[in-house]
Short mmCIF file of C-alpha atoms and ligand atoms in Angstrom, two decimals:
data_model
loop_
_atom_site.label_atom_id
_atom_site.label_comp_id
_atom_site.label_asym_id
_atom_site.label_seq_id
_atom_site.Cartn_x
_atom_site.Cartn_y
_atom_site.Cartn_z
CA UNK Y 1 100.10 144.04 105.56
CA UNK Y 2 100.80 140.97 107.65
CA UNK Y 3 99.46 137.57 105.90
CA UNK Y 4 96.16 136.24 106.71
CA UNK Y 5 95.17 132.28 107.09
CA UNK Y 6 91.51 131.37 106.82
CA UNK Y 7 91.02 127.94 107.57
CA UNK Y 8 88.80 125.70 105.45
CA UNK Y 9 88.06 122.52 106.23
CA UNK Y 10 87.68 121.74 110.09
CA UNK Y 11 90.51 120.03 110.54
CA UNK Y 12 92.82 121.65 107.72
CA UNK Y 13 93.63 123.51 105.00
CA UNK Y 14 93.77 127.44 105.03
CA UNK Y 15 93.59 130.08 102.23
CA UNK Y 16 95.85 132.96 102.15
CA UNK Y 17 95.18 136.20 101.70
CA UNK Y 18 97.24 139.84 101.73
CA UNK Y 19 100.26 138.51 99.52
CA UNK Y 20 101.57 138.04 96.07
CA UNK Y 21 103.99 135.71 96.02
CA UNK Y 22 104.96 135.88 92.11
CA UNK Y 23 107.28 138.59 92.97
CA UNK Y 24 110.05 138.37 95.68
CA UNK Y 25 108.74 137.40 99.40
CA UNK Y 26 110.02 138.80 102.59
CA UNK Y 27 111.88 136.35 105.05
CA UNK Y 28 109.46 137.20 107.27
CA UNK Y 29 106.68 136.18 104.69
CA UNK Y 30 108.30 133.03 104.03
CA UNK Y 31 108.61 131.86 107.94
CA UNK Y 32 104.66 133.11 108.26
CA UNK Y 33 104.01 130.97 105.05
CA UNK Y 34 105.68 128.10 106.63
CA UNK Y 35 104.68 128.16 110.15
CA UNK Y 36 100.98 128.13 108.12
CA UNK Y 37 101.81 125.06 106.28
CA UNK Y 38 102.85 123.63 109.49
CA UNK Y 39 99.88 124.58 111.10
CA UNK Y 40 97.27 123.66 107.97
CA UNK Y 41 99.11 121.43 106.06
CA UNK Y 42 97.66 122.67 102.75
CA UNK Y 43 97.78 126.16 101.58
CA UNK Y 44 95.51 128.12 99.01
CA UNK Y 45 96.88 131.53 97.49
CA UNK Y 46 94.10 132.91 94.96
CA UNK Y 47 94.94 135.02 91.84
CA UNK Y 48 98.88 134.47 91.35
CA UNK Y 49 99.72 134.81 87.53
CA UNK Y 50 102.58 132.75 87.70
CA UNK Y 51 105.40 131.89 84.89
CA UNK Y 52 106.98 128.65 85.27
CA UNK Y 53 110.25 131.11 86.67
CA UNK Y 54 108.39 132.59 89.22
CA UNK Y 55 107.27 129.47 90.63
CA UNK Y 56 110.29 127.78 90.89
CA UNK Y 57 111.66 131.21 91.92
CA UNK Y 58 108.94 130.76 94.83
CA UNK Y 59 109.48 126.68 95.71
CA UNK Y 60 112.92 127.57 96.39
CA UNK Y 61 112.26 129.90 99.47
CA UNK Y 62 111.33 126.81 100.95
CA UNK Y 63 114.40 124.28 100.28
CA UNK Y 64 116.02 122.43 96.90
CA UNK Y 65 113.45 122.17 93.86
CA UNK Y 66 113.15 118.55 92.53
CA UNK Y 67 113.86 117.29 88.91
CA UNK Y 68 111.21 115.56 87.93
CA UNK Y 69 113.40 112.96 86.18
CA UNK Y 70 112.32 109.24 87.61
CA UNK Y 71 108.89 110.29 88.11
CA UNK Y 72 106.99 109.41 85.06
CA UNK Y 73 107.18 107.21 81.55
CA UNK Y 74 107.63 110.79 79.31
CA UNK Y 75 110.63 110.72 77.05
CA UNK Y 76 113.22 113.82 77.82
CA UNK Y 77 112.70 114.73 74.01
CA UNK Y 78 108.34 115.14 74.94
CA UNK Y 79 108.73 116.99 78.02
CA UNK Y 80 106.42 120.51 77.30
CA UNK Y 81 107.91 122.04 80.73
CA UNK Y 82 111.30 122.57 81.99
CA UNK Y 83 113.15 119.98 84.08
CA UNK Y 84 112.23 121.50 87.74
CA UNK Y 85 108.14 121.62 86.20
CA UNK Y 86 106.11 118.76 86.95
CA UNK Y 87 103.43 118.55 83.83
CA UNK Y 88 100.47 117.13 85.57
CA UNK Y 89 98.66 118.76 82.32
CA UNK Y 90 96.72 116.44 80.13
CA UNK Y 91 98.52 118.05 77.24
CA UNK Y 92 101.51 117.17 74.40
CA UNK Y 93 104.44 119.01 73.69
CA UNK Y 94 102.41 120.21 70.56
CA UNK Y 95 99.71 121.87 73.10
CA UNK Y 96 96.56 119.63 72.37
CA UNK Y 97 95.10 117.24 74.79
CA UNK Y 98 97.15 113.40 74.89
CA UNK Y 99 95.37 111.05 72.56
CA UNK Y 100 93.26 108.64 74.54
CA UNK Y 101 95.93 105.43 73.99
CA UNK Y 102 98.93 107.69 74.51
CA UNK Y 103 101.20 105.76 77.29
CA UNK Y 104 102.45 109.22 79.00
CA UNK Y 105 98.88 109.56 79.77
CA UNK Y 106 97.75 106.09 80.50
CA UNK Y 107 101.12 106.17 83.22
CA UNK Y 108 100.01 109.82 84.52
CA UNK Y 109 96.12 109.01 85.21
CA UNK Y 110 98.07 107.66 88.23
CA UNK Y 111 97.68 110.99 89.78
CA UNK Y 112 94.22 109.84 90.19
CA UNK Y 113 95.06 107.24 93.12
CA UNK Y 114 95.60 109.12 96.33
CA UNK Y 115 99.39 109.38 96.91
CA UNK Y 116 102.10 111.24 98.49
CA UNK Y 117 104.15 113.00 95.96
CA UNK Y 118 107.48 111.21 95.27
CA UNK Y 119 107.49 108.56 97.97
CA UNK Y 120 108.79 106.77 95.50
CA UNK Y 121 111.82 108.34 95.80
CA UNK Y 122 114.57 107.54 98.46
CA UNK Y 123 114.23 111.20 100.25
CA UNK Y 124 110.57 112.05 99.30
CA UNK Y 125 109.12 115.50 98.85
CA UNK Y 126 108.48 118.32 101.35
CA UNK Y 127 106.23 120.47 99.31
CA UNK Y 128 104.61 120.65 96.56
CA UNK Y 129 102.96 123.79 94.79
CA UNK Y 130 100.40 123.32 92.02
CA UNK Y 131 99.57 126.55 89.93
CA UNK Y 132 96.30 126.06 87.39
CA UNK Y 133 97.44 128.13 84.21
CA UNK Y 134 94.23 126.40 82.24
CA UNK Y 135 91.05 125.23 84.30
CA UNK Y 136 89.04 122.31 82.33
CA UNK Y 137 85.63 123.07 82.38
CA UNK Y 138 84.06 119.64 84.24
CA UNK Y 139 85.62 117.79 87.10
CA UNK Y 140 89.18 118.52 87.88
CA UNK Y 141 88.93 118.79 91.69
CA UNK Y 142 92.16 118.06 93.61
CA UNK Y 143 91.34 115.93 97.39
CA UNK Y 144 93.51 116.56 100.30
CA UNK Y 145 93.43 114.04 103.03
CA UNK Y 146 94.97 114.92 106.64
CA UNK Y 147 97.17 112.26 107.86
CA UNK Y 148 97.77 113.00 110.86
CA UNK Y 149 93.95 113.62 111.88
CA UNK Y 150 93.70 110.44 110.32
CA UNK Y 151 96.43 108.76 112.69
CA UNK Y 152 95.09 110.52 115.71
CA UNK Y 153 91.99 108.73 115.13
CA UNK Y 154 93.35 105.41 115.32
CA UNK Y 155 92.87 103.17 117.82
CA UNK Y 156 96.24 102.80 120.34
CA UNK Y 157 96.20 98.96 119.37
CA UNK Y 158 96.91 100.06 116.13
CA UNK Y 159 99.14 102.76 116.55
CA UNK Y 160 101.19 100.10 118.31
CA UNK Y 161 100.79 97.69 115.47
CA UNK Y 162 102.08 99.94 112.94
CA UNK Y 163 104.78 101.91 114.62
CA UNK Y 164 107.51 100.36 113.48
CA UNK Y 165 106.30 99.67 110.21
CA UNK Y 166 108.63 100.24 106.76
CA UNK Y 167 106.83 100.17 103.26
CA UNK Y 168 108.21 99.43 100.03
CA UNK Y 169 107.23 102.33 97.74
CA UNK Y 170 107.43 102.11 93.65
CA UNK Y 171 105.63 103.74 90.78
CA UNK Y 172 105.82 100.04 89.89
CA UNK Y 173 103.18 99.27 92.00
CA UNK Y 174 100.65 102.30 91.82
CA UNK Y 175 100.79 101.85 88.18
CA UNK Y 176 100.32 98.31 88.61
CA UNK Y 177 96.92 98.54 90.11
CA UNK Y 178 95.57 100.44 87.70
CA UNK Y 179 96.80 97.43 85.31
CA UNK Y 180 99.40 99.42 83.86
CA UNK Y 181 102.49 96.73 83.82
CA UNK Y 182 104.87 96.75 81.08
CA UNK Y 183 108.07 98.64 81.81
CA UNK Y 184 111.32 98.59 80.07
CA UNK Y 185 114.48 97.65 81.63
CA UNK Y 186 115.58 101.42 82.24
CA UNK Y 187 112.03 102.17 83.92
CA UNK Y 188 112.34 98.89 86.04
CA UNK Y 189 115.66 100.47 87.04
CA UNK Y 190 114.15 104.04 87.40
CA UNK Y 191 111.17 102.99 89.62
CA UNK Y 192 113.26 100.54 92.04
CA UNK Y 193 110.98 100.24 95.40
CA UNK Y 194 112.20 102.28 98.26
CA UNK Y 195 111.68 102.00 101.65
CA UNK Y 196 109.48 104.52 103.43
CA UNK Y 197 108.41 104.34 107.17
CA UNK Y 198 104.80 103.64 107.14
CA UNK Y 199 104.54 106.53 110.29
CA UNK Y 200 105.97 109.61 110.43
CA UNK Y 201 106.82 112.90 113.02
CA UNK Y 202 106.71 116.13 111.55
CA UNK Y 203 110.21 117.80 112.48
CA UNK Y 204 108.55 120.53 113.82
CA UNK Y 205 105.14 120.17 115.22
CA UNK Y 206 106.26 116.53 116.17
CA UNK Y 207 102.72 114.80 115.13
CA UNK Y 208 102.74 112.11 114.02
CA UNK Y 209 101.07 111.17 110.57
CA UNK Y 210 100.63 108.03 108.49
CA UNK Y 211 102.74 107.65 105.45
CA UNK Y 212 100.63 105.83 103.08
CA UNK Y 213 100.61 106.39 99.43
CA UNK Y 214 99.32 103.82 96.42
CA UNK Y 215 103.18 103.54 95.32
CA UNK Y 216 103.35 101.49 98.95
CA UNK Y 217 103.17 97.78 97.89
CA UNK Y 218 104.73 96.01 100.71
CA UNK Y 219 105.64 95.91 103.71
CA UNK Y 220 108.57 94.39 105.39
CA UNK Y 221 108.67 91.14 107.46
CA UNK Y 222 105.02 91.10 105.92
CA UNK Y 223 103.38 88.19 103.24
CA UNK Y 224 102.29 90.82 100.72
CA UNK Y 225 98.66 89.77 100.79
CA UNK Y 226 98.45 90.71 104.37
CA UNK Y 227 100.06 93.97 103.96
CA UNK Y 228 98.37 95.29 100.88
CA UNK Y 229 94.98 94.55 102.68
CA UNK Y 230 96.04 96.39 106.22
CA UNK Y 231 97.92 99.44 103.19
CA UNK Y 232 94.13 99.47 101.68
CA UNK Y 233 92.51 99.53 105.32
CA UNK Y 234 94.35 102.23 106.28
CA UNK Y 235 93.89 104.27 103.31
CA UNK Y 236 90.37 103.62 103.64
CA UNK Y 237 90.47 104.60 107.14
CA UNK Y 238 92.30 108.31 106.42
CA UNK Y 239 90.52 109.42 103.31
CA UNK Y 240 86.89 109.53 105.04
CA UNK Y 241 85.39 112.85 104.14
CA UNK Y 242 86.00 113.98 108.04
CA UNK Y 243 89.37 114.16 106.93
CA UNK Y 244 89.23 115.33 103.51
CA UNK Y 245 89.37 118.77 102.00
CA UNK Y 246 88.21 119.50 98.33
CA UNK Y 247 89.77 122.11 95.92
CA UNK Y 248 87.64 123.03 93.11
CA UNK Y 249 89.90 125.05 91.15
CA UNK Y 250 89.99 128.70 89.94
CA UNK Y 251 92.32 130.21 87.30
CA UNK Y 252 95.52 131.30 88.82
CA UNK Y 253 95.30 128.97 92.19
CA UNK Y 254 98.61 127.97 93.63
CA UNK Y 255 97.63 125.69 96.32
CA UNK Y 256 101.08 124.29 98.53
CA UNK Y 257 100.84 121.03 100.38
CA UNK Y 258 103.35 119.49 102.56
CA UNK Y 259 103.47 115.94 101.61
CA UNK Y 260 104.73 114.38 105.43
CA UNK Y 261 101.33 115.12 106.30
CA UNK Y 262 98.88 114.71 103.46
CA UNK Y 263 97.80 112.55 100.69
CA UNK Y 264 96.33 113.79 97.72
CA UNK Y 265 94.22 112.51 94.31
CA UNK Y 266 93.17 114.84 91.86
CA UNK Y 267 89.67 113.79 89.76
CA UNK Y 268 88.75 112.94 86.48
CA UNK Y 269 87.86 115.97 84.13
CA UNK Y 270 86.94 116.07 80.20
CA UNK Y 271 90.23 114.95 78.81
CA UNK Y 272 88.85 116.33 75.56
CA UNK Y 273 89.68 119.85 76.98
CA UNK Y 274 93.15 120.99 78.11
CA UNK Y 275 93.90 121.14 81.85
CA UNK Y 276 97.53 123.14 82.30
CA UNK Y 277 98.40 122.53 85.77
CA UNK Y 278 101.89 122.57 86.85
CA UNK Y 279 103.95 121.34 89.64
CA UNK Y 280 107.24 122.47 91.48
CA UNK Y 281 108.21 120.58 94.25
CA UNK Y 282 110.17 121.08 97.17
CA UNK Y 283 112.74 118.03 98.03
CA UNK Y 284 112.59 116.55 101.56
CA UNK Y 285 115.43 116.89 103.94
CA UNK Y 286 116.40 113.21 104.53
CA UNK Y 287 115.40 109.48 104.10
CA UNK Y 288 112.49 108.48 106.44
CA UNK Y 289 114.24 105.22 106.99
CA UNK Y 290 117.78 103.96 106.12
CA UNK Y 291 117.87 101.96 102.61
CA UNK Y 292 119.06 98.84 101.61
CA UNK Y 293 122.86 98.85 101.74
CA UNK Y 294 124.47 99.79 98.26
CA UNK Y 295 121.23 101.44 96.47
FE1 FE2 I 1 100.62 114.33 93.12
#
């Protein structure tokens, strides 16, 4: 049976249905999956009992699975998941919910600013796929926001105005807003701003989206003042609920979204409870803008 899309926001998002894709997909499959994440942008597949395996197993139809190494404060020795899982749990190694002061949590509550995952990084992520293997019981939602609906409903004086833009991207500075400042010389090193263009043409649809993410804290050629207001207007601008779409999440959701064209936040929940979702992500193809020489 041929996959089905049923779109569900009115500018976005679709949920899939007629597939499991724990097991091995079809090549067909996976060029219907990804015309649909061109096409919708965010993907929702209901009841797929992954293992971490699978998943990756999955992520990979789609191009080179990330290492989640430079994305986050957690020691090697206190990872709970395998180097290619994102934890975006609120759980220790041990299994029980981080204690309220623990610094691997106080750095990951990040994931509650709306962001673009790893645009901190030099060539930032393609995909991402999120599979719930514990649903908390309050709050919890993850927020999509479309950005290219969002640039498409920018004025053209603007669109001119920020065309040629280039941000400077760092966990450094997401973290930082949420007054979260002291890094050690190896994270300062780790978390070294990149640059990212500030908009973006999908390399297949060719729209055009805006790249925005709370890791952007500059912008070059820009006093910093100036561009962290026009960053915050922007963001303001493209996370209206016209342009949002909520998931409230079900056991066994694996919902894929192609970070070029969205940003995402997820919500807060009863930390007292465990939340076990976890994250494979699919590496971009290329820098969106040269770096600086030598880095
Ligand atoms: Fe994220």
């Amino acid at each position: 049976m041929p996959i089905a899309i049923r779109q569900l926001h009115p500018v976005f998002a679709g949920e899939v249905s007629g597939i499991d894709i724990t097991g091995p997909v079809t090549p067909e499959d996976v060029a219907a999956i990804e015309a649909g994440m061109d096409k919708y942008a965010v993907l929702v597949f209901r009841d797929q009992r992954f293992t971490d395996e699978q998943q990756m197993a999955f992520g990979s139809n789609f191009g080179r699975i990330e290492v989640s190494r430079g994305g986050n404060v957690t020691k090697p020795q206190d990872l709970r998941l395998k180097p290619g899982m994102n934890d975006v749990s609120n759980l220790a190694k041990d299994g029980r919910p981080l204690a309220r002061d623990s610094r691997q949590r106080l750095f990951n509550l990040g994931n509650l600013l709306w962001h673009s995952d790893s645009s901190f990084r030099a060539i930032p992520a393609k995909y991402s796929l999120l599979s719930a293997r514990i649903v908390n019981p309050k709050g919890g939602n993850t927020e999509f926001a479309d950005m290219r609906a969002a640039y498409d409903a920018l004025d053209d004086e603007t669109k001119r105005e920020i065309e040629d833009l280039v941000c400077e991207h760092s966990l450094m500075y997401s973290r930082g807003s949420l007054g979260f400042g002291e890094f050690s010389e190896e994270e300062k090193e780790m978390f070294k701003p990149v640059r990212q263009r500030l908009v973006r043409t999908h390399p297949v649809t060719g729209r055009k989206s805006l790249f925005l993410a709370s890791h952007a804290g500059a912008i070059l050629g820009m006093p910093t003042p100036e561009a962290r207001i026009l960053l915050r207007d922007l963001t303001e601008h493209a996370t209206q609920p016209r342009f949002v779409y909520v998931h409230k999440w079900k056991l066994y959701d694996l919902v894929m979204w192609d970070n070029r064209q969205t940003m995402h936040r997820g919500r807060r929940y009863d930390e007292s409870q465990p939340r076990d979702v976890r994250r494979t992500t699919v590496a971009g193809d290329a820098p969106t803008v040269a770096q600086v020489a030598g880095e």
